[in-house]
PDB file of C-alpha atoms in Angstrom:
ATOM      1  CA  MET A  16      61.260  24.606  -6.073  1.00 55.00           C
ATOM      2  CA  PRO A  17      57.446  25.050  -6.002  1.00 66.00           C
ATOM      3  CA  GLN A  18      55.904  26.501  -9.156  1.00 54.00           C
ATOM      4  CA  ILE A  19      53.135  29.108  -9.021  1.00 56.00           C
ATOM      5  CA  GLN A  20      50.076  28.125 -11.090  1.00 54.00           C
ATOM      6  CA  ARG A  21      47.639  30.579 -12.645  1.00 54.00           C
ATOM      7  CA  SER A  22      44.507  28.904 -11.260  1.00 60.00           C
ATOM      8  CA  LEU A  23      44.758  30.435  -7.758  1.00 71.00           C
ATOM      9  CA  PRO A  24      46.279  33.592  -6.247  1.00 83.00           C
ATOM     10  CA  PRO A  25      49.910  32.913  -5.210  1.00 88.00           C
ATOM     11  CA  TYR A  26      49.275  33.349  -1.458  1.00 88.00           C
ATOM     12  CA  MET A  27      46.468  30.748  -1.589  1.00 85.00           C
ATOM     13  CA  GLN A  28      48.804  28.275  -3.303  1.00 88.00           C
ATOM     14  CA  VAL A  29      51.346  28.745  -0.521  1.00 91.00           C
ATOM     15  CA  THR A  30      48.736  28.253   2.224  1.00 88.00           C
ATOM     16  CA  ALA A  31      47.372  25.177   0.419  1.00 85.00           C
ATOM     17  CA  SER A  32      50.870  23.679   0.210  1.00 89.00           C
ATOM     18  CA  ILE A  33      51.550  24.231   3.920  1.00 90.00           C
ATOM     19  CA  ARG A  34      48.148  22.824   4.921  1.00 84.00           C
ATOM     20  CA  GLU A  35      48.755  19.731   2.785  1.00 81.00           C
ATOM     21  CA  GLN A  36      52.150  19.178   4.435  1.00 84.00           C
ATOM     22  CA  ILE A  37      50.466  19.352   7.854  1.00 80.00           C
ATOM     23  CA  GLU A  38      47.609  17.037   6.870  1.00 74.00           C
ATOM     24  CA  THR A  39      49.958  14.431   5.399  1.00 73.00           C
ATOM     25  CA  GLY A  40      52.337  14.536   8.365  1.00 74.00           C
ATOM     26  CA  GLN A  41      55.260  16.118   6.523  1.00 81.00           C
ATOM     27  CA  LEU A  42      54.945  18.947   9.050  1.00 84.00           C
ATOM     28  CA  ALA A  43      54.067  18.006  12.622  1.00 81.00           C
ATOM     29  CA  PRO A  44      52.851  20.205  15.511  1.00 81.00           C
ATOM     30  CA  GLY A  45      55.803  22.214  16.779  1.00 84.00           C
ATOM     31  CA  ASP A  46      57.780  22.031  13.525  1.00 88.00           C
ATOM     32  CA  LEU A  47      59.389  25.289  12.434  1.00 92.00           C
ATOM     33  CA  LEU A  48      58.130  26.856   9.187  1.00 93.00           C
ATOM     34  CA  PRO A  49      60.254  28.744   6.649  1.00 93.00           C
ATOM     35  CA  THR A  50      60.460  32.504   7.188  1.00 93.00           C
ATOM     36  CA  ASP A  51      58.570  34.843   4.894  1.00 93.00           C
ATOM     37  CA  ARG A  52      61.898  35.649   3.247  1.00 94.00           C
ATOM     38  CA  GLN A  53      62.576  31.959   2.593  1.00 94.00           C
ATOM     39  CA  LEU A  54      59.035  31.366   1.290  1.00 94.00           C
ATOM     40  CA  ALA A  55      59.377  34.335  -1.044  1.00 94.00           C
ATOM     41  CA  GLU A  56      62.625  32.904  -2.412  1.00 94.00           C
ATOM     42  CA  ASP A  57      61.306  29.339  -2.700  1.00 93.00           C
ATOM     43  CA  TRP A  58      58.094  30.356  -4.468  1.00 93.00           C
ATOM     44  CA  SER A  59      59.504  33.314  -6.427  1.00 92.00           C
ATOM     45  CA  ILE A  60      56.950  35.657  -4.872  1.00 93.00           C
ATOM     46  CA  SER A  61      57.183  38.926  -2.956  1.00 94.00           C
ATOM     47  CA  ARG A  62      57.722  38.942   0.798  1.00 94.00           C
ATOM     48  CA  ALA A  63      54.373  40.723   1.150  1.00 93.00           C
ATOM     49  CA  THR A  64      52.663  37.768  -0.550  1.00 93.00           C
ATOM     50  CA  ALA A  65      54.526  35.303   1.662  1.00 93.00           C
ATOM     51  CA  GLN A  66      53.536  37.294   4.759  1.00 92.00           C
ATOM     52  CA  LYS A  67      49.892  37.259   3.626  1.00 90.00           C
ATOM     53  CA  ALA A  68      49.966  33.470   3.318  1.00 90.00           C
ATOM     54  CA  LEU A  69      51.382  33.098   6.834  1.00 91.00           C
ATOM     55  CA  THR A  70      48.856  35.568   8.232  1.00 87.00           C
ATOM     56  CA  VAL A  71      45.953  33.544   6.785  1.00 82.00           C
ATOM     57  CA  LEU A  72      47.249  30.379   8.441  1.00 85.00           C
ATOM     58  CA  LYS A  73      47.751  32.200  11.757  1.00 84.00           C
ATOM     59  CA  VAL A  74      44.177  33.509  11.696  1.00 74.00           C
ATOM     60  CA  GLU A  75      42.919  29.983  11.018  1.00 71.00           C
ATOM     61  CA  GLY A  76      44.920  28.692  13.995  1.00 76.00           C
ATOM     62  CA  VAL A  77      47.001  26.337  11.824  1.00 82.00           C
ATOM     63  CA  ILE A  78      50.320  27.968  12.721  1.00 87.00           C
ATOM     64  CA  GLU A  79      51.488  30.242  15.510  1.00 87.00           C
ATOM     65  CA  ALA A  80      54.299  32.709  16.136  1.00 86.00           C
ATOM     66  CA  VAL A  81      56.600  31.760  19.025  1.00 84.00           C
ATOM     67  CA  GLN A  82      58.705  34.612  20.386  1.00 79.00           C
ATOM     68  CA  GLY A  83      62.376  33.988  19.768  1.00 79.00           C
ATOM     69  CA  SER A  84      61.721  30.826  17.744  1.00 79.00           C
ATOM     70  CA  GLY A  85      59.850  31.875  14.610  1.00 87.00           C
ATOM     71  CA  THR A  86      56.609  30.445  13.256  1.00 91.00           C
ATOM     72  CA  ARG A  87      55.653  26.875  14.091  1.00 90.00           C
ATOM     73  CA  VAL A  88      52.840  24.451  13.358  1.00 88.00           C
ATOM     74  CA  ALA A  89      50.225  24.915  16.084  1.00 82.00           C
ATOM     75  CA  ALA A  90      49.686  22.110  18.567  1.00 70.00           C
ATOM     76  CA  ASP A  91      45.986  22.066  17.642  1.00 62.00           C
ATOM     77  CA  SER A  92      46.549  22.530  13.912  1.00 56.00           C
ATOM     78  CA  LEU A  93      44.013  20.026  12.576  1.00 52.00           C
ATOM     79  CA  HIS A  94      40.236  20.478  12.235  1.00 48.00           C
ATOM     80  CA  ARG A  95      40.424  24.179  13.017  1.00 49.00           C
ATOM     81  CA  SER A  96      39.090  25.722   9.794  1.00 52.00           C
ATOM     82  CA  GLY A  97      36.258  24.831   7.476  1.00 57.00           C
ATOM     83  CA  ARG A  98      38.793  23.787   4.884  1.00 56.00           C
ATOM     84  CA  ASP A  99      40.293  21.266   7.308  1.00 55.00           C
ATOM     85  CA  ARG A 100      36.872  19.850   8.148  1.00 56.00           C
ATOM     86  CA  ALA A 101      36.108  19.496   4.446  1.00 59.00           C
ATOM     87  CA  ALA A 102      39.400  17.689   3.827  1.00 57.00           C
ATOM     88  CA  SER A 103      38.564  15.286   6.657  1.00 51.00           C
ATOM     89  CA  VAL A 104      35.187  14.491   5.102  1.00 54.00           C
ATOM     90  CA  ARG A 105      36.811  13.891   1.713  1.00 52.00           C
ATOM     91  CA  LYS A 106      39.347  11.473   3.190  1.00 49.00           C
ATOM     92  CA  ALA A 107      37.451   9.734   5.990  1.00 46.00           C
ATOM     93  CA  GLY A 108      33.766  10.638   5.765  1.00 47.00           C
ATOM     94  CA  ARG A 109      33.836  12.298   9.197  1.00 50.00           C
ATOM     95  CA  ILE A 110      34.562  15.719  10.666  1.00 55.00           C
ATOM     96  CA  TYR A 111      34.933  14.843  14.329  1.00 54.00           C
ATOM     97  CA  SER A 112      38.148  14.696  16.320  1.00 54.00           C
ATOM     98  CA  PRO A 113      39.174  11.369  17.887  1.00 52.00           C
ATOM     99  CA  GLY A 114      36.762  10.423  20.699  1.00 61.00           C
ATOM    100  CA  GLU A 115      34.058  12.844  19.620  1.00 69.00           C
ATOM    101  CA  TYR A 116      30.669  11.663  18.411  1.00 82.00           C
ATOM    102  CA  ALA A 117      27.397  13.255  17.366  1.00 86.00           C
ATOM    103  CA  LYS A 118      23.706  12.555  17.833  1.00 92.00           C
ATOM    104  CA  ILE A 119      21.129  13.690  15.283  1.00 94.00           C
ATOM    105  CA  THR A 120      18.245  14.984  17.392  1.00 95.00           C
ATOM    106  CA  LYS A 121      15.992  16.235  14.577  1.00 95.00           C
ATOM    107  CA  ALA A 122      15.622  15.530  10.862  1.00 97.00           C
ATOM    108  CA  GLU A 123      12.489  17.098   9.464  1.00 97.00           C
ATOM    109  CA  LEU A 124      10.838  19.498   7.046  1.00 98.00           C
ATOM    110  CA  ALA A 125      10.331  22.937   8.575  1.00 98.00           C
ATOM    111  CA  PRO A 126       9.360  26.405   7.308  1.00 98.00           C
ATOM    112  CA  ALA A 127      12.485  28.222   6.111  1.00 97.00           C
ATOM    113  CA  PRO A 128      13.417  31.229   8.314  1.00 96.00           C
ATOM    114  CA  ALA A 129      14.419  34.439   6.542  1.00 96.00           C
ATOM    115  CA  ASP A 130      18.181  33.825   6.635  1.00 95.00           C
ATOM    116  CA  VAL A 131      17.816  30.227   5.437  1.00 96.00           C
ATOM    117  CA  ALA A 132      15.497  31.274   2.601  1.00 96.00           C
ATOM    118  CA  GLU A 133      17.938  33.954   1.479  1.00 95.00           C
ATOM    119  CA  VAL A 134      20.946  31.613   1.385  1.00 95.00           C
ATOM    120  CA  LEU A 135      19.119  28.698  -0.253  1.00 96.00           C
ATOM    121  CA  ASP A 136      17.240  31.004  -2.651  1.00 95.00           C
ATOM    122  CA  ILE A 137      13.792  29.727  -1.690  1.00 96.00           C
ATOM    123  CA  ASP A 138      10.714  31.538  -0.386  1.00 97.00           C
ATOM    124  CA  GLN A 139      10.579  32.366   3.305  1.00 97.00           C
ATOM    125  CA  GLY A 140       8.310  29.818   4.954  1.00 97.00           C
ATOM    126  CA  ALA A 141       8.801  27.276   2.154  1.00 97.00           C
ATOM    127  CA  PRO A 142       9.618  23.692   3.221  1.00 97.00           C
ATOM    128  CA  ALA A 143      13.290  23.232   4.072  1.00 98.00           C
ATOM    129  CA  ILE A 144      15.105  20.208   5.455  1.00 98.00           C
ATOM    130  CA  ARG A 145      16.414  20.822   8.972  1.00 98.00           C
ATOM    131  CA  ARG A 146      18.939  18.488  10.604  1.00 97.00           C
ATOM    132  CA  VAL A 147      19.963  19.205  14.195  1.00 96.00           C
ATOM    133  CA  ARG A 148      22.941  17.509  15.826  1.00 93.00           C
ATOM    134  CA  ILE A 149      24.749  17.672  19.156  1.00 93.00           C
ATOM    135  CA  THR A 150      28.464  16.852  19.212  1.00 87.00           C
ATOM    136  CA  TYR A 151      29.893  15.292  22.390  1.00 87.00           C
ATOM    137  CA  THR A 152      33.382  14.752  23.742  1.00 80.00           C
ATOM    138  CA  ALA A 153      34.701  11.329  24.730  1.00 75.00           C
ATOM    139  CA  GLU A 154      33.551  12.218  28.268  1.00 80.00           C
ATOM    140  CA  ASN A 155      29.948  12.620  26.991  1.00 85.00           C
ATOM    141  CA  VAL A 156      29.989  16.387  27.459  1.00 84.00           C
ATOM    142  CA  ALA A 157      28.104  18.409  24.833  1.00 87.00           C
ATOM    143  CA  ARG A 158      30.722  20.361  22.861  1.00 84.00           C
ATOM    144  CA  SER A 159      28.580  22.036  20.202  1.00 88.00           C
ATOM    145  CA  ALA A 160      25.131  22.091  18.657  1.00 93.00           C
ATOM    146  CA  SER A 161      24.497  22.670  14.976  1.00 93.00           C
ATOM    147  CA  THR A 162      21.625  22.903  12.513  1.00 96.00           C
ATOM    148  CA  SER A 163      22.033  22.169   8.798  1.00 95.00           C
ATOM    149  CA  TRP A 164      19.472  23.388   6.264  1.00 97.00           C
ATOM    150  CA  TYR A 165      18.769  22.148   2.730  1.00 97.00           C
ATOM    151  CA  ASP A 166      16.209  22.953   0.050  1.00 97.00           C
ATOM    152  CA  GLY A 167      13.087  20.923   0.828  1.00 97.00           C
ATOM    153  CA  ALA A 168      12.908  19.855  -2.813  1.00 96.00           C
ATOM    154  CA  LEU A 169      15.856  17.533  -2.109  1.00 96.00           C
ATOM    155  CA  ALA A 170      13.752  15.316   0.196  1.00 96.00           C
ATOM    156  CA  ALA A 171      12.520  13.162  -2.687  1.00 96.00           C
ATOM    157  CA  ILE A 172      15.962  12.350  -4.084  1.00 96.00           C
ATOM    158  CA  ALA A 173      17.975  12.387  -0.841  1.00 96.00           C
ATOM    159  CA  PRO A 174      15.627  10.779   1.725  1.00 96.00           C
ATOM    160  CA  LEU A 175      18.358  10.060   4.291  1.00 96.00           C
ATOM    161  CA  LEU A 176      18.391  13.780   5.091  1.00 97.00           C
ATOM    162  CA  LEU A 177      15.036  13.241   6.802  1.00 97.00           C
ATOM    163  CA  GLU A 178      16.241  10.367   8.979  1.00 96.00           C
ATOM    164  CA  ALA A 179      17.569  11.129  12.466  1.00 95.00           C
ATOM    165  CA  GLU A 180      20.676   9.031  11.892  1.00 92.00           C
ATOM    166  CA  ARG A 181      24.240   9.986  10.986  1.00 86.00           C
ATOM    167  CA  ILE A 182      24.927   9.776   7.269  1.00 87.00           C
ATOM    168  CA  LYS A 183      28.083   7.684   7.050  1.00 80.00           C
ATOM    169  CA  GLU A 184      29.767   9.582   4.209  1.00 77.00           C
ATOM    170  CA  GLY A 185      28.641  12.998   5.439  1.00 81.00           C
ATOM    171  CA  SER A 186      25.571  14.917   4.304  1.00 86.00           C
ATOM    172  CA  TRP A 187      27.093  17.002   1.514  1.00 79.00           C
ATOM    173  CA  ARG A 188      29.039  14.082   0.089  1.00 81.00           C
ATOM    174  CA  TYR A 189      25.799  12.093   0.156  1.00 90.00           C
ATOM    175  CA  LEU A 190      24.189  14.927  -1.798  1.00 92.00           C
ATOM    176  CA  GLU A 191      26.984  14.775  -4.364  1.00 90.00           C
ATOM    177  CA  GLU A 192      26.128  11.127  -4.999  1.00 91.00           C
ATOM    178  CA  LYS A 193      22.391  11.793  -5.269  1.00 94.00           C
ATOM    179  CA  THR A 194      22.422  15.027  -7.262  1.00 92.00           C
ATOM    180  CA  ASP A 195      25.814  15.161  -9.060  1.00 89.00           C
ATOM    181  CA  ARG A 196      26.244  18.620  -7.522  1.00 89.00           C
ATOM    182  CA  ALA A 197      29.618  18.866  -5.830  1.00 86.00           C
ATOM    183  CA  ALA A 198      30.445  21.390  -3.123  1.00 85.00           C
ATOM    184  CA  THR A 199      33.406  23.361  -4.461  1.00 84.00           C
ATOM    185  CA  HIS A 200      33.514  26.431  -2.220  1.00 85.00           C
ATOM    186  CA  GLY A 201      32.678  27.211   1.371  1.00 84.00           C
ATOM    187  CA  GLN A 202      32.586  30.154   3.701  1.00 84.00           C
ATOM    188  CA  ASP A 203      32.569  30.263   7.506  1.00 83.00           C
ATOM    189  CA  ARG A 204      31.366  33.390   9.279  1.00 83.00           C
ATOM    190  CA  ILE A 205      32.214  33.295  12.976  1.00 81.00           C
ATOM    191  CA  SER A 206      30.834  35.710  15.567  1.00 84.00           C
ATOM    192  CA  GLU A 207      29.691  35.689  19.176  1.00 85.00           C
ATOM    193  CA  ARG A 208      26.542  36.351  21.170  1.00 87.00           C
ATOM    194  CA  ASN A 209      25.009  35.330  24.487  1.00 90.00           C
ATOM    195  CA  ALA A 210      23.423  31.917  24.956  1.00 90.00           C
ATOM    196  CA  THR A 211      19.676  31.566  25.286  1.00 92.00           C
ATOM    197  CA  PRO A 212      18.407  29.527  28.262  1.00 93.00           C
ATOM    198  CA  GLU A 213      17.805  26.535  25.964  1.00 92.00           C
ATOM    199  CA  GLU A 214      21.282  26.753  24.410  1.00 91.00           C
ATOM    200  CA  ALA A 215      22.926  27.120  27.811  1.00 90.00           C
ATOM    201  CA  GLU A 216      21.141  23.993  29.027  1.00 90.00           C
ATOM    202  CA  ILE A 217      22.219  21.955  25.987  1.00 89.00           C
ATOM    203  CA  LEU A 218      25.886  22.929  26.311  1.00 88.00           C
ATOM    204  CA  GLY A 219      26.035  22.969  30.107  1.00 87.00           C
ATOM    205  CA  LEU A 220      26.788  26.705  30.300  1.00 86.00           C
ATOM    206  CA  GLU A 221      25.628  29.513  32.525  1.00 86.00           C
ATOM    207  CA  GLU A 222      22.595  31.312  31.126  1.00 84.00           C
ATOM    208  CA  GLY A 223      23.795  34.277  29.073  1.00 85.00           C
ATOM    209  CA  ALA A 224      27.322  32.848  28.630  1.00 87.00           C
ATOM    210  CA  ALA A 225      29.235  33.850  25.494  1.00 85.00           C
ATOM    211  CA  LEU A 226      28.723  31.595  22.488  1.00 88.00           C
ATOM    212  CA  LYS A 227      30.724  31.246  19.313  1.00 85.00           C
ATOM    213  CA  VAL A 228      28.337  31.116  16.362  1.00 89.00           C
ATOM    214  CA  THR A 229      29.602  29.693  13.065  1.00 88.00           C
ATOM    215  CA  ARG A 230      27.514  30.108   9.920  1.00 91.00           C
ATOM    216  CA  THR A 231      28.739  27.892   7.081  1.00 90.00           C
ATOM    217  CA  ILE A 232      27.624  28.030   3.458  1.00 91.00           C
ATOM    218  CA  LEU A 233      28.700  25.347   0.986  1.00 90.00           C
ATOM    219  CA  ARG A 234      28.225  26.177  -2.715  1.00 90.00           C
ATOM    220  CA  ASP A 235      28.634  24.324  -6.000  1.00 88.00           C
ATOM    221  CA  ALA A 236      30.655  25.476  -9.013  1.00 85.00           C
ATOM    222  CA  ASP A 237      27.756  27.678 -10.146  1.00 86.00           C
ATOM    223  CA  GLY A 238      27.671  29.487  -6.791  1.00 89.00           C
ATOM    224  CA  ILE A 239      24.388  27.854  -5.738  1.00 91.00           C
ATOM    225  CA  ALA A 240      24.151  27.015  -2.033  1.00 93.00           C
ATOM    226  CA  ILE A 241      23.968  23.286  -1.282  1.00 93.00           C
ATOM    227  CA  GLU A 242      23.975  23.491   2.522  1.00 94.00           C
ATOM    228  CA  TYR A 243      23.579  26.220   5.106  1.00 95.00           C
ATOM    229  CA  GLY A 244      24.665  25.392   8.640  1.00 93.00           C
ATOM    230  CA  VAL A 245      24.635  27.228  11.964  1.00 94.00           C
ATOM    231  CA  SER A 246      26.754  25.875  14.829  1.00 91.00           C
ATOM    232  CA  ILE A 247      27.113  27.116  18.412  1.00 91.00           C
ATOM    233  CA  SER A 248      29.954  26.405  20.823  1.00 85.00           C
ATOM    234  CA  GLY A 249      32.284  28.389  23.097  1.00 73.00           C
ATOM    235  CA  GLY A 250      32.766  32.160  22.777  1.00 54.00           C
ATOM    236  CA  GLY A 251      34.776  33.689  19.948  1.00 47.00           C
ATOM    237  CA  ARG A 252      35.145  36.787  17.792  1.00 42.00           C
ATOM    238  CA  GLU A 253      34.069  37.654  14.264  1.00 47.00           C
ATOM    239  CA  SER A 254      36.162  36.012  11.557  1.00 52.00           C
ATOM    240  CA  VAL A 255      35.520  35.070   7.933  1.00 51.00           C
ATOM    241  CA  TYR A 256      37.152  32.116   6.175  1.00 53.00           C
ATOM    242  CA  ASP A 257      36.833  31.335   2.465  1.00 54.00           C
ATOM    243  CA  TYR A 258      38.174  28.033   1.226  1.00 55.00           C
ATOM    244  CA  ASP A 259      38.162  25.712  -1.778  1.00 60.00           C
ATOM    245  CA  LEU A 260      36.945  22.168  -1.287  1.00 62.00           C
TER     246      LEU A 260
END
């Protein structure tokens, strides 16, 4: 029987356990999950807490309710949330699904816009590292475009951030090695807006088409932002995910 630890809220421990079972293959897409009643009994928690855990996983797209069958692991259960992407980087040094690849189109120092300055706690207009990448499918179709921002002061100790090449171990893991600052918490904020002409051209969309915009902040144990990223892809609605790395 699983044992609740004091380090995390009970519902987060349940979601973490289910995610781990999916990532390790103990639960495969289509597998049936325990009911909230069974989870409550197994974990010695209330049904309300068990329901909250399942709701979190449903919002993330990890599991899905199937009428007449119960709750099952979603067919597209991997690499859906920021937490899943982080786990992939930890294990394999990559965040892309099989067949996908990315091209770094810019890696430079640029004046920090207002939102970047606020997140990174630097002055607006101060030098910030900007890395722009386009992610493509196996069919060479642009799937998303993203921009990652870092404090410009990191350029001297992490020079690869200014090279327009993919960093093998991933940018924030590279920063861990260079600065001893580990990313321990992340947040994704997902909303939608219309594509600009330039964005529509990059992604092969109609001008003004709906875009999903994901703003990701990775922080260290002291709550200081290590990376701020903005990614655009298909349309979506506002959601907020918090996750431990």
